[in-house]
Short mmCIF file of C-alpha atoms and ligand atoms in Angstrom, two decimals:
data_model
loop_
_atom_site.label_atom_id
_atom_site.label_comp_id
_atom_site.label_asym_id
_atom_site.label_seq_id
_atom_site.Cartn_x
_atom_site.Cartn_y
_atom_site.Cartn_z
CA MET A 1 78.84 -42.62 111.85
CA ALA A 2 75.92 -42.38 109.13
CA ASP A 3 73.07 -45.39 111.06
CA GLY A 4 74.46 -44.55 114.55
CA LEU A 5 75.87 -47.47 114.84
CA THR A 6 79.62 -47.84 116.91
CA LEU A 7 81.93 -50.35 118.42
CA GLU A 8 81.03 -49.12 122.08
CA CYS A 9 77.77 -50.12 121.72
CA VAL A 10 77.63 -53.13 119.91
CA ARG A 11 80.85 -54.40 122.14
CA GLU A 12 77.71 -53.14 125.35
CA SER A 13 75.48 -55.46 123.63
CA LEU A 14 77.72 -58.40 123.35
CA ILE A 15 78.10 -57.67 127.23
CA ARG A 16 74.76 -57.88 127.89
CA GLN A 17 74.28 -60.51 126.46
CA GLU A 18 77.27 -62.47 128.14
CA ASP A 19 74.98 -61.84 130.87
CA THR A 20 71.48 -63.73 128.67
CA ILE A 21 73.81 -66.65 128.66
CA VAL A 22 75.13 -66.76 131.96
CA PHE A 23 71.75 -67.01 132.66
CA SER A 24 71.03 -69.51 130.83
CA LEU A 25 73.97 -72.11 130.98
CA ILE A 26 72.74 -71.63 135.38
CA GLU A 27 68.56 -72.64 133.84
CA ARG A 28 70.34 -75.61 132.03
CA SER A 29 72.80 -76.97 134.84
CA LYS A 30 68.70 -77.69 137.19
CA TYR A 31 68.46 -80.73 135.27
CA PRO A 32 71.13 -83.21 134.67
CA MET A 33 71.92 -84.25 131.56
CA ASN A 34 68.63 -85.88 130.36
CA SER A 35 70.50 -87.87 127.12
CA PRO A 36 66.98 -89.69 125.80
CA VAL A 37 66.46 -86.04 124.89
CA TYR A 38 68.85 -86.73 121.97
CA VAL A 39 68.10 -90.06 121.42
CA GLU A 40 66.73 -90.85 118.08
CA GLY A 41 62.90 -91.69 117.50
CA PHE A 42 62.96 -92.00 121.37
CA ALA A 43 59.58 -90.03 122.10
CA ASP A 44 57.35 -91.36 119.36
CA ILE A 45 55.91 -88.95 117.42
CA PRO A 46 54.02 -89.92 114.69
CA GLY A 47 55.69 -87.93 111.31
CA PHE A 48 58.60 -87.50 112.59
CA THR A 49 62.31 -89.43 113.02
CA GLY A 50 64.56 -86.98 114.84
CA SER A 51 65.58 -86.22 118.57
CA LEU A 52 63.18 -85.09 121.51
CA VAL A 53 65.38 -81.48 121.25
CA GLU A 54 65.19 -81.60 117.67
CA TYR A 55 61.54 -81.66 117.45
CA VAL A 56 61.45 -78.74 120.28
CA PHE A 57 63.40 -76.59 118.31
CA ARG A 58 61.69 -77.02 114.57
CA LYS A 59 58.22 -76.16 115.90
CA THR A 60 59.19 -73.71 118.40
CA GLN A 61 61.10 -71.89 115.09
CA ALA A 62 59.03 -72.35 113.04
CA VAL A 63 56.25 -71.01 115.64
CA HIS A 64 59.18 -67.65 116.09
CA SER A 65 59.22 -67.28 111.84
CA THR A 66 55.55 -66.84 111.41
CA VAL A 67 55.17 -63.58 113.84
CA GLY A 68 58.81 -62.93 112.76
CA ARG A 69 62.09 -63.79 114.45
CA TYR A 70 63.77 -63.91 111.35
CA GLU A 71 62.14 -60.21 109.98
CA SER A 72 65.20 -59.08 112.37
CA GLN A 73 69.06 -59.21 111.12
CA GLU A 74 70.42 -60.28 114.57
CA GLU A 75 67.90 -63.69 114.13
CA HIS A 76 69.05 -66.80 112.86
CA PRO A 77 67.40 -70.67 112.72
CA PHE A 78 68.74 -73.84 113.71
CA PHE A 79 66.04 -75.37 110.66
CA PRO A 80 66.13 -72.61 108.26
CA ASP A 81 64.45 -74.98 105.84
CA ASN A 82 61.15 -74.71 105.93
CA LEU A 83 59.85 -71.80 107.67
CA LEU A 84 56.70 -69.50 106.90
CA PRO A 85 57.57 -66.42 106.54
CA SER A 86 55.89 -63.18 109.24
CA LEU A 87 52.32 -63.20 109.12
CA LEU A 88 53.05 -59.78 110.88
CA PRO A 89 53.02 -56.34 109.26
CA SER A 90 55.79 -55.23 108.60
CA TYR A 91 57.86 -53.68 111.59
CA ASN A 92 61.02 -51.98 109.14
CA HIS A 93 64.18 -53.96 111.41
CA PRO A 94 67.20 -51.06 110.59
CA LYS A 95 69.35 -53.03 107.92
CA VAL A 96 72.02 -52.43 108.59
CA LEU A 97 74.69 -54.87 107.48
CA HIS A 98 75.99 -56.25 103.90
CA PRO A 99 72.13 -58.11 102.58
CA ALA A 100 74.98 -61.01 101.01
CA GLY A 101 76.52 -61.48 104.99
CA ASP A 102 72.41 -62.69 105.41
CA ALA A 103 73.00 -66.11 104.12
CA ILE A 104 76.24 -66.72 106.68
CA ASN A 105 73.99 -69.32 109.23
CA ILE A 106 77.02 -70.94 111.47
CA ASN A 107 74.98 -72.77 113.42
CA THR A 108 75.47 -76.29 112.58
CA THR A 109 78.86 -75.55 114.02
CA ILE A 110 77.35 -73.85 117.46
CA TRP A 111 75.41 -76.66 118.05
CA ASP A 112 77.87 -79.88 117.72
CA MET A 113 79.80 -77.20 119.71
CA TYR A 114 77.44 -77.73 122.16
CA PHE A 115 75.59 -80.84 122.43
CA ASN A 116 79.11 -82.20 121.83
CA GLN A 117 81.94 -80.42 123.92
CA LEU A 118 80.36 -78.11 125.94
CA LEU A 119 76.63 -80.06 127.58
CA PRO A 120 79.25 -82.40 128.37
CA LEU A 121 81.59 -80.00 131.02
CA PHE A 122 79.04 -78.21 132.88
CA ALA A 123 75.60 -81.18 132.69
CA THR A 124 75.93 -83.88 136.04
CA GLU A 125 75.08 -87.47 135.05
CA GLY A 126 71.20 -88.66 135.34
CA ASP A 127 68.08 -88.18 134.18
CA ASP A 128 65.06 -86.68 136.37
CA GLY A 129 62.13 -87.31 133.59
CA ASN A 130 62.26 -83.49 132.99
CA TYR A 131 62.83 -83.91 129.29
CA ALA A 132 60.79 -80.78 127.51
CA GLN A 133 62.43 -78.72 130.23
CA THR A 134 65.34 -79.67 129.09
CA ALA A 135 65.24 -79.45 125.62
CA ALA A 136 63.64 -76.07 126.34
CA CYS A 137 66.49 -75.12 128.04
CA ASP A 138 68.89 -76.39 125.57
CA LEU A 139 67.55 -73.96 123.56
CA GLU A 140 67.37 -71.30 125.37
CA CYS A 141 70.95 -71.36 125.61
CA LEU A 142 72.15 -72.24 122.05
CA GLN A 143 69.93 -69.13 121.20
CA ALA A 144 71.76 -66.58 123.50
CA LEU A 145 75.15 -69.24 121.71
CA SER A 146 73.67 -67.99 118.44
CA ARG A 147 72.92 -64.16 119.04
CA ARG A 148 75.58 -63.09 119.88
CA ILE A 149 77.74 -65.71 117.84
CA HIS A 150 76.44 -64.34 115.02
CA TYR A 151 76.52 -60.74 115.80
CA GLY A 152 80.73 -60.62 115.01
CA LYS A 153 78.58 -58.99 112.14
CA TYR A 154 77.91 -56.33 113.27
CA VAL A 155 81.12 -55.83 115.45
CA ALA A 156 82.52 -56.78 111.23
CA GLU A 157 80.58 -53.98 109.54
CA VAL A 158 81.40 -51.24 112.70
CA LYS A 159 85.21 -52.09 112.55
CA PHE A 160 84.91 -52.17 107.85
CA LYS A 161 83.02 -48.47 108.21
CA ASP A 162 85.91 -47.35 110.21
CA SER A 163 89.01 -48.39 108.62
CA PRO A 164 87.19 -49.00 105.39
CA ASP A 165 91.00 -48.56 103.31
CA ASP A 166 92.60 -51.22 105.12
CA TYR A 167 90.11 -53.59 105.63
CA GLY A 168 89.53 -52.96 101.65
CA THR A 169 92.36 -54.11 100.73
CA LEU A 170 92.72 -57.03 102.54
CA ILE A 171 89.11 -57.82 101.37
CA HIS A 172 89.82 -57.45 97.35
CA ALA A 173 93.00 -59.24 98.43
CA GLN A 174 90.50 -62.06 99.94
CA ASP A 175 93.00 -62.57 102.66
CA ARG A 176 91.69 -64.46 105.60
CA ASP A 177 94.24 -64.67 107.68
CA ALA A 178 95.21 -61.18 107.45
CA LEU A 179 91.93 -59.81 108.17
CA MET A 180 91.83 -62.12 111.26
CA LYS A 181 94.62 -60.43 112.52
CA LEU A 182 93.30 -56.64 111.90
CA LEU A 183 90.18 -57.57 113.48
CA THR A 184 92.18 -58.87 116.58
CA TYR A 185 91.71 -57.26 119.65
CA GLU A 186 93.84 -59.50 122.96
CA ALA A 187 93.39 -56.84 125.62
CA ILE A 188 89.86 -56.86 124.97
CA GLU A 189 89.81 -60.70 124.32
CA GLU A 190 90.94 -61.00 128.44
CA MET A 191 89.08 -58.43 129.47
CA VAL A 192 85.59 -60.74 128.09
CA LYS A 193 87.70 -63.80 129.42
CA ARG A 194 88.09 -62.20 133.13
CA ARG A 195 84.62 -61.11 132.54
CA VAL A 196 82.07 -63.76 131.84
CA GLU A 197 84.41 -65.99 135.15
CA LYS A 198 83.55 -63.23 137.32
CA LYS A 199 79.82 -63.07 135.43
CA ALA A 200 79.28 -66.39 136.38
CA MET A 201 80.60 -66.36 139.71
CA ALA A 202 78.06 -63.49 141.11
CA PHE A 203 75.25 -64.37 139.36
CA GLY A 204 75.68 -68.14 139.83
CA GLN A 205 76.58 -68.61 143.84
CA GLU A 206 74.33 -68.68 146.61
CA VAL A 207 73.15 -66.15 148.18
CA THR A 208 72.52 -66.81 152.17
CA LEU A 209 70.76 -64.32 154.93
CA ASN A 210 73.43 -65.39 157.59
CA GLY A 211 75.85 -68.07 155.83
CA THR A 212 79.28 -66.38 156.66
CA ASP A 213 82.21 -68.69 156.02
CA LYS A 214 80.59 -71.90 154.51
CA GLU A 215 83.07 -73.00 150.77
CA VAL A 216 80.92 -70.98 148.17
CA LYS A 217 79.44 -73.30 145.55
CA TYR A 218 78.84 -72.21 141.69
CA LYS A 219 75.97 -73.29 140.01
CA VAL A 220 78.31 -73.15 137.08
CA ASP A 221 81.79 -73.14 136.97
CA PRO A 222 83.32 -70.65 136.68
CA PHE A 223 86.16 -71.97 134.54
CA VAL A 224 83.63 -73.51 132.03
CA VAL A 225 82.12 -69.86 130.99
CA SER A 226 85.58 -68.66 130.39
CA ARG A 227 86.65 -71.87 128.29
CA LEU A 228 83.38 -71.71 126.65
CA TYR A 229 83.98 -68.31 125.45
CA VAL A 230 87.57 -68.91 125.21
CA GLU A 231 87.48 -71.76 123.27
CA TRP A 232 85.17 -71.17 121.29
CA VAL A 233 82.24 -67.89 121.84
CA MET A 234 85.13 -65.85 120.43
CA PRO A 235 86.78 -68.01 117.96
CA LEU A 236 83.05 -68.24 116.08
CA THR A 237 82.35 -64.53 117.11
CA LYS A 238 85.18 -64.30 114.92
CA LEU A 239 84.62 -66.72 112.02
CA VAL A 240 81.95 -64.58 111.74
CA GLU A 241 83.38 -61.46 111.88
CA VAL A 242 85.66 -62.63 108.88
CA GLU A 243 84.00 -64.66 106.57
CA TYR A 244 81.27 -61.43 106.65
CA LEU A 245 84.16 -59.29 105.71
CA LEU A 246 85.37 -61.42 102.57
CA CYS A 247 81.65 -60.45 101.12
CA ARG A 248 81.32 -57.03 102.57
CA LEU A 249 81.99 -55.50 98.90
CA ASP A 250 80.36 -57.97 96.55
C1 ISJ B 301 84.15 -59.29 119.36
C2 ISJ B 301 85.08 -57.80 118.61
O1 ISJ B 301 85.91 -58.40 118.05
C3 ISJ B 301 87.15 -60.29 118.51
C4 ISJ B 301 86.46 -60.76 119.21
C5 ISJ B 301 86.37 -60.61 119.85
C6 ISJ B 301 84.45 -61.54 120.93
O2 ISJ B 301 84.33 -62.15 120.41
O3 ISJ B 301 84.95 -61.17 122.66
C7 ISJ B 301 86.93 -59.85 121.46
C8 ISJ B 301 87.53 -59.36 121.16
C9 ISJ B 301 88.16 -59.44 119.24
O4 ISJ B 301 89.33 -59.91 119.04
C10 ISJ B 301 85.57 -57.15 119.45
O5 ISJ B 301 86.72 -56.36 118.91
O6 ISJ B 301 84.88 -56.38 120.52
#
């Protein structure tokens, strides 16, 4: 392909991103729920009324924006309003995606999924006062999930370039359901599901030098990780793929 992007290399990146996601969940699981982090107005921050986690996101992303994070088409901010442009000399990141896809940002949905559905599945009850550390871990988890899910744009671009006629017809018809069917590979999804569960077992087990038959305890339940992928990560990636394809010929 002209720009060197293949489905194989895009899938390799998704596989590598699984490691980041599993490790970030393991890191978050060091802390209990720490619910004050999510309560609006808990922190007495002058001029700010949101939750501590929102504050950490906004401040961190503001810094990252001025040093060029969102110049890359792979990155999507959670609070895109009022971000300042990069102060760095331009790197000229390759623009392999169709520009109409730049407007697709489903971080609000990812945010809701993470805090309302996923976190209660693996964070233990309790409060140990490590609020800043907890918010920093949430930031890592959410950025990794957002990057993976929005990588659907790259997946869709490659699939479109591999079969422009098949996709083109459905794009002209704006047929969402048929696009979803065409881009879905159930056998690949089954492999992803099994692999992330195995990674959660491998990365999250206690490593001892002399332990033998002790019951294995995982830092994050491998079943929660596979459920995360089956219920949210893969469906949302495919949603991004469909949204991208719908505007691919604009
Ligand atoms: C990402 C792809 O598209 C779809 C989504 C998948 C995923 O999110 O892991 C896997 C297979 C496909 O159904 C792909 O084909 O690799």
